[in-house]
CSV table of C-alpha atoms and ligand atoms in Angstrom, one decimal:
chain,number,residue,atom,x,y,z
A,3,MET,CA,0.0,0.0,0.0
A,4,TRP,CA,2.8,2.3,1.1
A,5,LYS,CA,4.7,1.6,-2.1
A,6,VAL,CA,1.6,2.3,-4.3
A,7,LEU,CA,1.1,5.6,-2.6
A,8,VAL,CA,4.7,6.6,-3.1
A,9,LEU,CA,4.5,5.6,-6.7
A,10,LEU,CA,1.3,7.6,-7.1
A,11,CYS,CA,2.9,10.6,-5.6
A,12,LEU,CA,6.0,10.3,-7.8
A,13,ALA,CA,3.7,10.1,-10.9
A,14,ALA,CA,1.8,13.1,-9.8
A,15,SER,CA,4.8,15.3,-9.0
A,16,PRO,CA,5.8,17.7,-11.8
A,17,THR,CA,8.4,16.1,-14.1
A,18,LEU,CA,11.8,17.6,-14.4
A,19,SER,CA,12.3,20.1,-17.2
A,20,VAL,CA,14.4,19.0,-20.1
A,21,SER,CA,17.2,21.1,-21.7
A,22,ASP,CA,20.2,20.7,-23.9
A,23,ARG,CA,23.2,18.7,-22.9
A,24,ARG,CA,25.9,20.4,-20.8
A,25,CYS,CA,29.6,20.3,-21.8
A,26,GLY,CA,31.3,17.0,-21.0
A,27,THR,CA,33.3,17.2,-17.7
A,28,ASN,CA,35.2,13.9,-17.8
A,29,ALA,CA,38.7,14.9,-16.4
A,30,ASN,CA,40.0,11.5,-17.5
A,31,LYS,CA,39.3,12.2,-21.1
A,32,LEU,CA,40.6,15.7,-21.5
A,33,TRP,CA,42.2,16.5,-24.9
A,34,LEU,CA,44.0,19.7,-24.5
A,35,ASP,CA,47.5,21.3,-24.6
A,36,VAL,CA,48.3,22.9,-21.3
A,37,VAL,CA,51.3,25.2,-20.6
A,38,PHE,CA,52.1,25.9,-16.9
A,39,VAL,CA,54.0,29.2,-16.4
A,40,ILE,CA,55.4,29.2,-12.9
A,41,ASP,CA,57.0,32.1,-11.1
A,42,ASN,CA,60.0,30.7,-9.1
A,43,CYS,CA,61.5,34.0,-8.1
A,44,LYS,CA,63.3,34.2,-4.7
A,45,ILE,CA,60.6,36.3,-3.0
A,46,GLY,CA,57.5,34.3,-4.2
A,47,SER,CA,55.5,31.6,-2.4
A,48,MET,CA,55.6,28.1,-4.0
A,49,ASN,CA,53.4,26.7,-1.3
A,50,LEU,CA,51.1,23.9,-2.8
A,51,VAL,CA,52.0,24.9,-6.4
A,52,TYR,CA,53.1,21.4,-7.4
A,53,GLN,CA,50.6,19.6,-5.3
A,54,THR,CA,47.9,21.6,-7.1
A,55,ILE,CA,49.3,20.8,-10.5
A,56,SER,CA,49.6,17.2,-9.6
A,57,SER,CA,46.0,17.0,-8.5
A,58,LEU,CA,44.8,18.1,-11.9
A,59,PHE,CA,46.0,15.0,-13.7
A,60,SER,CA,44.5,11.6,-12.9
A,61,LYS,CA,46.5,8.5,-13.7
A,62,GLN,CA,43.9,7.5,-16.4
A,63,LEU,CA,44.6,10.7,-18.4
A,64,GLN,CA,46.6,10.0,-21.5
A,65,ILE,CA,49.6,12.4,-21.4
A,66,GLY,CA,51.5,13.0,-24.7
A,67,THR,CA,50.6,11.7,-28.1
A,68,GLY,CA,50.3,8.5,-30.1
A,69,TYR,CA,47.4,6.8,-28.3
A,70,ASP,CA,44.6,4.9,-30.0
A,71,ASP,CA,42.0,7.1,-28.4
A,72,PRO,CA,43.1,10.6,-29.7
A,73,ARG,CA,41.8,12.2,-26.4
A,74,SER,CA,45.2,13.0,-24.9
A,75,THR,CA,46.8,16.0,-23.2
A,76,ARG,CA,50.2,17.5,-23.7
A,77,VAL,CA,51.7,19.4,-20.8
A,78,GLY,CA,54.5,22.0,-21.0
A,79,PHE,CA,56.3,23.7,-18.2
A,80,ILE,CA,57.9,27.1,-18.1
A,81,THR,CA,59.5,28.8,-15.0
A,82,TYR,CA,60.3,32.5,-14.8
A,83,ASN,CA,62.0,35.0,-12.6
A,84,TRP,CA,64.1,37.7,-14.3
A,85,ASN,CA,63.8,35.7,-17.5
A,86,ALA,CA,61.9,32.5,-18.5
A,87,THR,CA,63.2,29.0,-18.9
A,88,ASP,CA,61.6,26.3,-21.0
A,89,VAL,CA,61.6,23.3,-18.6
A,90,ALA,CA,59.5,20.9,-20.7
A,91,ASP,CA,58.2,21.5,-24.2
A,92,PHE,CA,55.1,19.8,-25.7
A,93,TYR,CA,57.2,16.9,-26.9
A,94,LYS,CA,59.0,16.0,-23.7
A,95,LEU,CA,56.3,14.4,-21.5
A,96,GLN,CA,54.9,11.3,-23.1
A,97,SER,CA,53.2,9.5,-20.2
A,98,TRP,CA,51.6,10.1,-16.9
A,99,ALA,CA,54.8,8.8,-15.3
A,100,ASP,CA,56.9,11.3,-17.2
A,101,LEU,CA,54.6,14.1,-16.0
A,102,ASN,CA,54.7,12.9,-12.5
A,103,SER,CA,58.5,12.8,-12.3
A,104,GLN,CA,58.8,16.2,-14.0
A,105,ILE,CA,56.5,17.6,-11.3
A,106,GLN,CA,58.7,16.0,-8.6
A,107,ARG,CA,61.9,17.3,-10.1
A,108,LEU,CA,60.4,20.8,-10.2
A,109,GLN,CA,59.2,20.5,-6.7
A,110,TYR,CA,62.7,19.8,-5.4
A,111,THR,CA,64.4,22.5,-7.6
A,112,PRO,CA,65.4,25.4,-5.4
A,113,GLN,CA,63.8,28.8,-6.1
A,114,SER,CA,65.8,31.2,-8.2
A,115,SER,CA,68.3,33.5,-6.5
A,116,SER,CA,66.8,36.4,-8.4
A,117,PRO,CA,64.1,38.4,-6.7
A,118,ALA,CA,62.8,39.7,-10.1
A,119,SER,CA,59.5,38.4,-11.4
A,120,ARG,CA,58.9,39.3,-15.0
A,121,MET,CA,55.7,37.6,-16.1
A,122,ASP,CA,55.9,38.9,-19.7
A,123,THR,CA,58.9,36.7,-20.2
A,124,GLY,CA,57.0,33.6,-19.0
A,125,LEU,CA,53.9,34.5,-21.2
A,126,ASN,CA,56.0,35.1,-24.2
A,127,ALA,CA,57.7,31.8,-23.7
A,128,ALA,CA,54.3,30.2,-23.6
A,129,ILE,CA,53.4,31.7,-26.9
A,130,GLY,CA,56.7,30.4,-28.3
A,131,MET,CA,56.0,26.9,-27.0
A,132,ILE,CA,52.5,26.9,-28.5
A,133,ASP,CA,53.7,28.2,-31.8
A,134,ALA,CA,56.6,25.8,-32.0
A,135,THR,CA,54.2,22.9,-32.7
A,136,ALA,CA,51.7,24.9,-34.9
A,137,GLY,CA,50.3,22.7,-37.7
A,138,PHE,CA,50.2,19.7,-35.4
A,139,ARG,CA,47.2,19.1,-33.1
A,140,ASP,CA,45.6,22.4,-34.2
A,141,ASN,CA,42.2,20.9,-33.3
A,142,TYR,CA,43.3,20.7,-29.7
A,143,LYS,CA,42.6,23.8,-27.6
A,144,LYS,CA,45.5,25.4,-25.7
A,145,ILE,CA,45.3,26.8,-22.2
A,146,VAL,CA,47.9,28.7,-20.2
A,147,ILE,CA,48.0,28.5,-16.4
A,148,VAL,CA,50.1,31.0,-14.5
A,149,PHE,CA,51.2,30.5,-10.8
A,150,THR,CA,52.6,33.5,-8.9
A,151,SER,CA,52.2,35.3,-5.6
A,152,VAL,CA,53.9,38.4,-6.7
A,153,HIS,CA,52.7,41.7,-8.3
A,154,GLY,CA,56.0,41.7,-10.3
A,155,SER,CA,57.6,43.8,-12.9
A,156,TYR,CA,58.1,43.1,-16.6
A,157,LYS,CA,60.9,43.1,-19.2
A,158,SER,CA,59.3,44.5,-22.3
A,159,ASN,CA,55.5,44.5,-22.1
A,160,GLN,CA,52.8,44.6,-19.5
A,161,PRO,CA,51.9,41.0,-18.7
A,162,ARG,CA,48.2,41.9,-19.4
A,163,ASP,CA,49.1,43.0,-22.9
A,164,VAL,CA,51.0,39.7,-23.6
A,165,SER,CA,48.0,37.8,-22.1
A,166,LYS,CA,45.7,39.8,-24.5
A,167,ILE,CA,47.6,38.3,-27.4
A,168,LEU,CA,46.9,34.8,-26.1
A,169,LYS,CA,43.2,35.6,-25.4
A,170,SER,CA,42.7,37.1,-28.8
A,171,ARG,CA,43.9,33.8,-30.3
A,172,GLY,CA,41.2,32.0,-28.3
A,173,ILE,CA,43.7,30.7,-25.7
A,174,PRO,CA,42.3,31.2,-22.1
A,175,VAL,CA,44.7,32.4,-19.5
A,176,VAL,CA,44.2,31.1,-15.9
A,177,THR,CA,46.0,32.8,-13.1
A,178,VAL,CA,46.6,31.2,-9.7
A,179,ASN,CA,47.6,33.5,-6.8
A,180,THR,CA,49.9,31.3,-4.6
A,181,GLY,CA,50.0,33.8,-1.8
A,182,SER,CA,47.5,35.9,0.1
A,183,SER,CA,48.1,39.4,-1.3
A,184,SER,CA,44.9,41.1,-2.5
A,185,ASP,CA,47.0,43.5,-4.5
A,186,THR,CA,48.4,40.5,-6.4
A,187,GLN,CA,44.9,39.1,-6.8
A,188,ALA,CA,43.6,42.4,-8.4
A,189,TYR,CA,46.7,42.5,-10.6
A,190,LEU,CA,46.2,38.9,-11.8
A,191,LYS,CA,42.5,39.5,-12.5
A,192,GLN,CA,43.5,41.9,-15.3
A,193,ILE,CA,45.8,39.3,-16.8
A,194,ALA,CA,43.4,36.3,-16.5
A,195,SER,CA,40.5,35.5,-18.8
A,196,ASP,CA,37.0,36.3,-17.3
A,197,ASN,CA,36.3,34.2,-14.2
A,198,MET,CA,39.7,32.5,-14.4
A,199,SER,CA,41.7,34.2,-11.7
A,200,PHE,CA,41.9,31.9,-8.8
A,201,ALA,CA,43.8,31.7,-5.5
A,202,ILE,CA,45.2,28.6,-3.8
A,203,ALA,CA,43.9,30.0,-0.5
A,204,ASP,CA,40.3,29.6,-1.8
A,205,GLY,CA,40.6,25.9,-0.9
A,206,ASN,CA,38.9,24.7,-4.1
A,207,VAL,CA,41.5,25.7,-6.7
A,208,THR,CA,41.8,22.2,-8.2
A,209,GLN,CA,38.1,22.1,-8.9
A,210,GLU,CA,38.2,25.6,-10.4
A,211,ILE,CA,41.2,24.9,-12.7
A,212,LEU,CA,39.6,21.6,-13.8
A,213,LYS,CA,36.4,23.4,-14.7
A,214,ALA,CA,38.4,26.0,-16.6
A,215,MET,CA,40.1,23.0,-18.4
A,216,THR,CA,36.9,21.1,-19.3
A,217,ASP,CA,35.2,24.4,-20.3
A,218,THR,CA,38.1,25.1,-22.6
A,219,ASN,CA,37.9,21.6,-24.0
A,220,CYS,CA,34.2,22.3,-24.9
A,221,PHE,CA,33.9,24.2,-28.2
A,222,CYS,CA,32.4,24.2,-31.7
A,223,GLU,CA,34.0,23.6,-35.0
A,224,GLN,CA,34.6,26.7,-37.1
A,225,GLY,CA,31.4,28.3,-38.4
A,226,TRP,CA,29.2,26.8,-35.7
A,227,VAL,CA,27.8,28.8,-32.8
A,228,GLN,CA,27.9,27.3,-29.3
A,229,TYR,CA,24.5,27.5,-27.6
A,230,ASN,CA,24.8,29.8,-24.6
A,231,TYR,CA,22.4,31.7,-22.5
A,232,PRO,CA,21.5,34.5,-22.0
A,233,TRP,CA,22.4,35.5,-25.5
A,234,ASN,CA,26.2,36.0,-25.8
A,235,ASN,CA,26.9,34.9,-22.3
A,236,LEU,CA,30.0,32.8,-23.0
A,237,GLN,CA,30.2,31.9,-19.3
A,238,ASN,CA,27.2,29.7,-19.7
A,239,ARG,CA,27.8,27.5,-22.7
A,240,TYR,CA,26.0,24.3,-23.5
A,241,GLY,CA,27.4,21.2,-25.2
A,242,THR,CA,25.6,21.8,-28.5
A,243,CYS,CA,26.6,23.7,-31.6
A,244,LEU,CA,24.3,25.4,-34.2
A,245,TYR,CA,24.7,26.4,-37.8
A,246,THR,CA,22.4,28.5,-40.0
A,247,ASP,CA,23.0,30.1,-43.4
A,248,THR,CA,21.4,33.5,-43.9
A,249,THR,CA,20.8,33.0,-47.5
A,250,ASP,CA,19.5,29.4,-47.4
A,251,TYR,CA,15.8,28.9,-47.6
A,252,SER,CA,14.7,25.3,-48.1
A,253,SER,CA,11.8,22.9,-48.0
A,254,ARG,CA,11.6,20.8,-44.8
A,255,ASP,CA,13.2,17.7,-46.3
A,256,GLY,CA,15.8,19.8,-48.1
A,257,ALA,CA,16.7,21.4,-44.8
A,258,LYS,CA,16.9,18.0,-43.1
A,259,SER,CA,19.3,16.6,-45.7
A,260,LYS,CA,21.4,19.7,-45.9
A,261,CYS,CA,22.1,19.4,-42.2
A,262,ARG,CA,23.3,15.9,-42.8
A,263,GLN,CA,25.6,17.1,-45.6
A,264,TYR,CA,27.3,19.6,-43.2
A,265,SER,CA,28.4,16.8,-40.9
A,266,PRO,CA,27.5,13.2,-40.2
A,267,LYS,CA,26.8,14.3,-36.6
A,268,SER,CA,24.4,17.1,-37.7
A,269,TYR,CA,20.6,17.2,-37.7
A,270,LEU,CA,17.8,19.8,-37.5
A,271,VAL,CA,17.9,21.8,-34.3
A,272,ASN,CA,16.0,20.5,-31.2
A,273,GLU,CA,14.0,22.9,-29.0
A,274,LEU,CA,13.8,21.2,-25.6
A,275,ASP,CA,12.8,24.3,-23.8
A,276,GLN,CA,11.6,27.9,-24.3
A,277,GLN,CA,15.1,29.2,-23.6
A,278,LYS,CA,16.5,27.3,-26.6
A,279,ARG,CA,13.6,28.6,-28.8
A,280,ASP,CA,14.5,32.2,-27.7
A,281,PHE,CA,18.1,31.4,-28.6
A,282,ASN,CA,17.2,30.0,-32.0
A,283,PHE,CA,15.1,33.0,-32.9
A,284,ASN,CA,18.0,35.3,-31.9
A,285,LEU,CA,20.3,33.2,-34.0
A,286,VAL,CA,18.3,33.3,-37.2
A,287,ASN,CA,17.9,37.0,-36.8
A,288,SER,CA,21.5,37.8,-35.7
A,289,ASP,CA,22.8,37.8,-39.3
A,290,SER,CA,19.8,38.9,-41.2
A,291,THR,CA,18.9,42.4,-42.3
A,292,LYS,CA,15.1,41.6,-42.3
A,293,PRO,CA,13.3,40.0,-39.4
A,294,VAL,CA,13.1,36.2,-39.7
A,295,ASN,CA,9.8,35.0,-38.1
A,296,ALA,CA,9.8,31.4,-39.3
A,297,PHE,CA,12.3,28.6,-39.5
A,298,TYR,CA,12.4,24.8,-39.6
A,299,ASN,CA,13.4,23.0,-36.5
A,300,GLY,CA,13.8,19.3,-36.0
A,301,LEU,CA,10.3,18.5,-34.8
A,302,LEU,CA,9.2,15.5,-36.9
A,303,ASN,CA,5.9,13.7,-37.0
A,304,LEU,CA,6.5,9.9,-37.4
A,305,ASN,CA,3.3,7.8,-37.6
A,306,GLY,CA,1.3,10.3,-35.7
A,307,ASN,CA,3.9,10.8,-32.9
A,308,TRP,CA,6.2,13.7,-32.4
A,309,TYR,CA,10.0,13.4,-32.2
A,310,TRP,CA,13.1,15.5,-32.4
A,311,ASP,CA,15.5,14.9,-35.3
A,312,GLN,CA,18.8,13.2,-34.4
A,313,PRO,CA,21.9,12.1,-36.5
A,314,ASN,CA,21.4,9.2,-38.9
A,315,ASP,CA,22.9,6.7,-36.5
A,316,ARG,CA,20.6,7.6,-33.6
A,317,SER,CA,16.9,7.2,-33.0
A,318,PRO,CA,14.8,10.3,-32.9
A,319,ILE,CA,13.9,11.5,-29.4
A,320,PRO,CA,10.2,11.6,-28.4
A,321,LEU,CA,8.8,15.1,-27.7
A,322,ASP,CA,8.6,15.7,-24.0
A,323,PRO,CA,5.4,17.5,-23.0
A,324,ASN,CA,7.5,19.9,-20.9
A,325,SER,CA,9.2,21.1,-24.1
A,326,GLY,CA,5.9,22.6,-25.4
A,327,ALA,CA,2.5,21.7,-26.7
A,328,PRO,CA,2.6,19.5,-29.8
A,329,PRO,CA,1.4,21.0,-33.0
A,330,THR,CA,-2.3,20.8,-33.6
A,331,ARG,CA,-2.1,18.4,-36.6
A,332,ASN,CA,0.2,15.9,-38.2
A,333,ALA,CA,2.4,17.8,-40.7
A,334,CYS,CA,5.7,19.4,-41.2
A,335,VAL,CA,6.1,22.3,-38.7
A,336,ALA,CA,7.9,25.6,-38.7
A,337,ASP,CA,8.7,27.5,-35.5
A,338,MET,CA,6.8,30.8,-36.1
A,339,LYS,CA,6.8,34.1,-34.2
A,340,TYR,CA,3.5,36.0,-34.4
A,341,SER,CA,3.1,39.8,-34.3
A,342,ASP,CA,2.2,39.7,-30.6
A,343,GLY,CA,5.6,38.0,-29.9
A,344,THR,CA,4.3,34.6,-29.1
A,345,THR,CA,5.8,31.5,-30.8
A,346,ALA,CA,4.2,28.3,-32.0
A,347,TRP,CA,5.2,25.1,-33.7
A,348,THR,CA,2.9,25.7,-36.7
A,349,PRO,CA,1.8,23.1,-39.2
A,350,VAL,CA,2.9,24.2,-42.7
A,351,SER,CA,3.2,22.6,-46.2
A,352,CYS,CA,6.5,20.6,-46.3
A,353,ALA,CA,7.3,22.3,-49.6
A,354,ASN,CA,7.4,25.8,-48.1
A,355,ASN,CA,10.8,27.3,-48.1
A,356,PHE,CA,12.0,28.6,-44.8
A,357,ARG,CA,15.3,29.3,-43.0
A,358,PHE,CA,16.5,26.4,-40.9
A,359,ILE,CA,19.0,25.6,-38.1
A,360,CYS,CA,21.3,22.6,-37.9
A,361,GLU,CA,22.7,21.2,-34.7
A,362,GLN,CA,25.4,18.9,-33.5
A,363,VAL,CA,27.1,17.9,-30.2
A,364,ALA,CA,30.0,20.1,-29.2
A,365,CYS,CA,33.6,18.9,-29.2
A,366,ASP,CA,34.3,18.1,-25.6
A,367,THR,CA,35.6,15.3,-23.3
A,368,ASP,CA,32.8,13.0,-24.5
A,369,ASN,CA,33.2,13.9,-28.2
A,370,TYR,CA,36.5,14.1,-30.0
A,371,CYS,CA,36.6,16.2,-33.1
A,372,ASP,CA,39.3,16.0,-35.7
A,373,GLY,CA,38.3,19.1,-37.6
A,374,VAL,CA,39.3,22.5,-36.4
B,14,LIG,C1,65.9,34.8,-21.8
B,14,LIG,O1,65.3,33.5,-22.1
B,14,LIG,C2,65.1,33.4,-23.5
B,14,LIG,C3,64.4,32.1,-23.8
B,14,LIG,O2,64.7,31.1,-22.8
B,14,LIG,C4,66.5,33.4,-24.3
B,14,LIG,O3,66.3,33.3,-25.7
B,14,LIG,C5,67.1,34.8,-24.0
B,14,LIG,O4,68.4,34.8,-24.5
B,14,LIG,C6,67.2,35.0,-22.5
B,14,LIG,N1,67.7,36.4,-22.2
B,14,LIG,C7,68.9,36.6,-21.6
B,14,LIG,C8,69.2,38.1,-21.5
B,14,LIG,O5,69.6,35.7,-21.2
B,15,LIG,C1,35.6,28.3,-4.8
B,15,LIG,O1,35.6,29.2,-3.7
B,15,LIG,C2,35.3,30.5,-4.1
B,15,LIG,C3,35.5,31.4,-2.8
B,15,LIG,O2,35.1,30.7,-1.7
B,15,LIG,C4,33.9,30.6,-4.6
B,15,LIG,O3,33.6,31.9,-5.0
B,15,LIG,C5,33.8,29.7,-5.9
B,15,LIG,O4,32.5,29.7,-6.4
B,15,LIG,C6,34.3,28.3,-5.5
B,15,LIG,N1,34.4,27.6,-6.8
B,15,LIG,C7,33.9,26.3,-7.0
B,15,LIG,C8,34.1,25.8,-8.4
B,15,LIG,O5,33.3,25.7,-6.1
B,16,LIG,C1,30.0,33.1,-12.1
B,16,LIG,C2,30.8,34.3,-12.4
B,16,LIG,O1,31.6,34.7,-11.6
B,16,LIG,N1,30.5,35.0,-13.5
B,16,LIG,C3,31.1,36.2,-13.9
B,16,LIG,C4,32.1,36.0,-15.0
B,16,LIG,O2,32.6,37.2,-15.5
B,16,LIG,C5,31.6,38.1,-16.0
B,16,LIG,C6,32.3,39.2,-16.7
B,16,LIG,O3,33.5,39.6,-16.1
B,16,LIG,C7,30.7,38.5,-14.9
B,16,LIG,O4,29.7,39.4,-15.3
B,16,LIG,C8,30.1,37.3,-14.3
B,16,LIG,O5,29.3,37.6,-13.1
């Protein structure tokens, strides 16, 4: 009796809302190139630096290159004080054991006798290390992670200007304050990418750096837009990528097959919640000179039931009632916006030509992408 009641209650409780997949966060399957830039000047704090670095890399992670599963991570090390030193380039560490012993060697290397801390030399060395292997693994994202406790000086350029070069190339810069100075923290905040200036004293720095790494590892191939919300909020990115062509109007079946031509992983866009619909309308309008009030999405009627389109090798996903009311009759549907601002999945003739949006999963720790 009890059980029946519990089941009844569960059945009556509101179902969870559905939404797009989040970026993969499997830290054992990272495929990245990471450069550590470590200040070892005489006056800096090295407390917990190498323990923190060590805690980022599980033994399951493939370090180096040449594995059957291409999801592997290269790790480079640069130390700096008055000048920078390349300790390990992207070719040196070819296994987790290599990485582990490199970290230990660094841990037991005495700090520099120089009190100077010139971060621009370290950041320029990072650029050099990344550029030295250009043309190889270009489809792997790079990330630069700087450890220092010092608001230092510089040799030729403000560190934030060198960091800007990295950021403008799509390479995030993480900073980790290894001391407790709030002046250093404010200084590092100008150098780091948004929301990527951390401090060891926070107590959760491993978690924060790992999130920065898995976020960096989550991206779209060139030409595709990563679903994020609110519009243009790159801090809140989902694990799906969208593509739409301003000039391309097509019948429903034409749209469906064009999505498949773009990529074997691609299909007509899903709209699991209102937020995604808002995003989709923004997207079709973002590149258009005249308002776009109708486009084809991936809502399909198969034998009287509603499904979301999926790639050829996957079954379509049944429409969840929480995603929206199904269209009023079996037909092709377009997502339409009316003059009062409301939207509806509206039955249309399949031969009507409309804009359309294609979708595919993002490149992330769950999905390797060999394109750039
Ligand atoms: C500083 O380091 C760089 C790279 O390691 C090197 O090319 C340069 O000669 C060094 N500068 C001086 C003044 O030693
Ligand atoms: C880590 O701690 C800081 C400060 O307490 C907090 O703002 C931040 O949200 C935490 N980050 C994570 C990933 O838990
Ligand atoms: C979660 C969080 O800290 N988000 C911040 C990231 O950075 C942007 C821009 O600097 C802020 O607006 C967010 O609040």
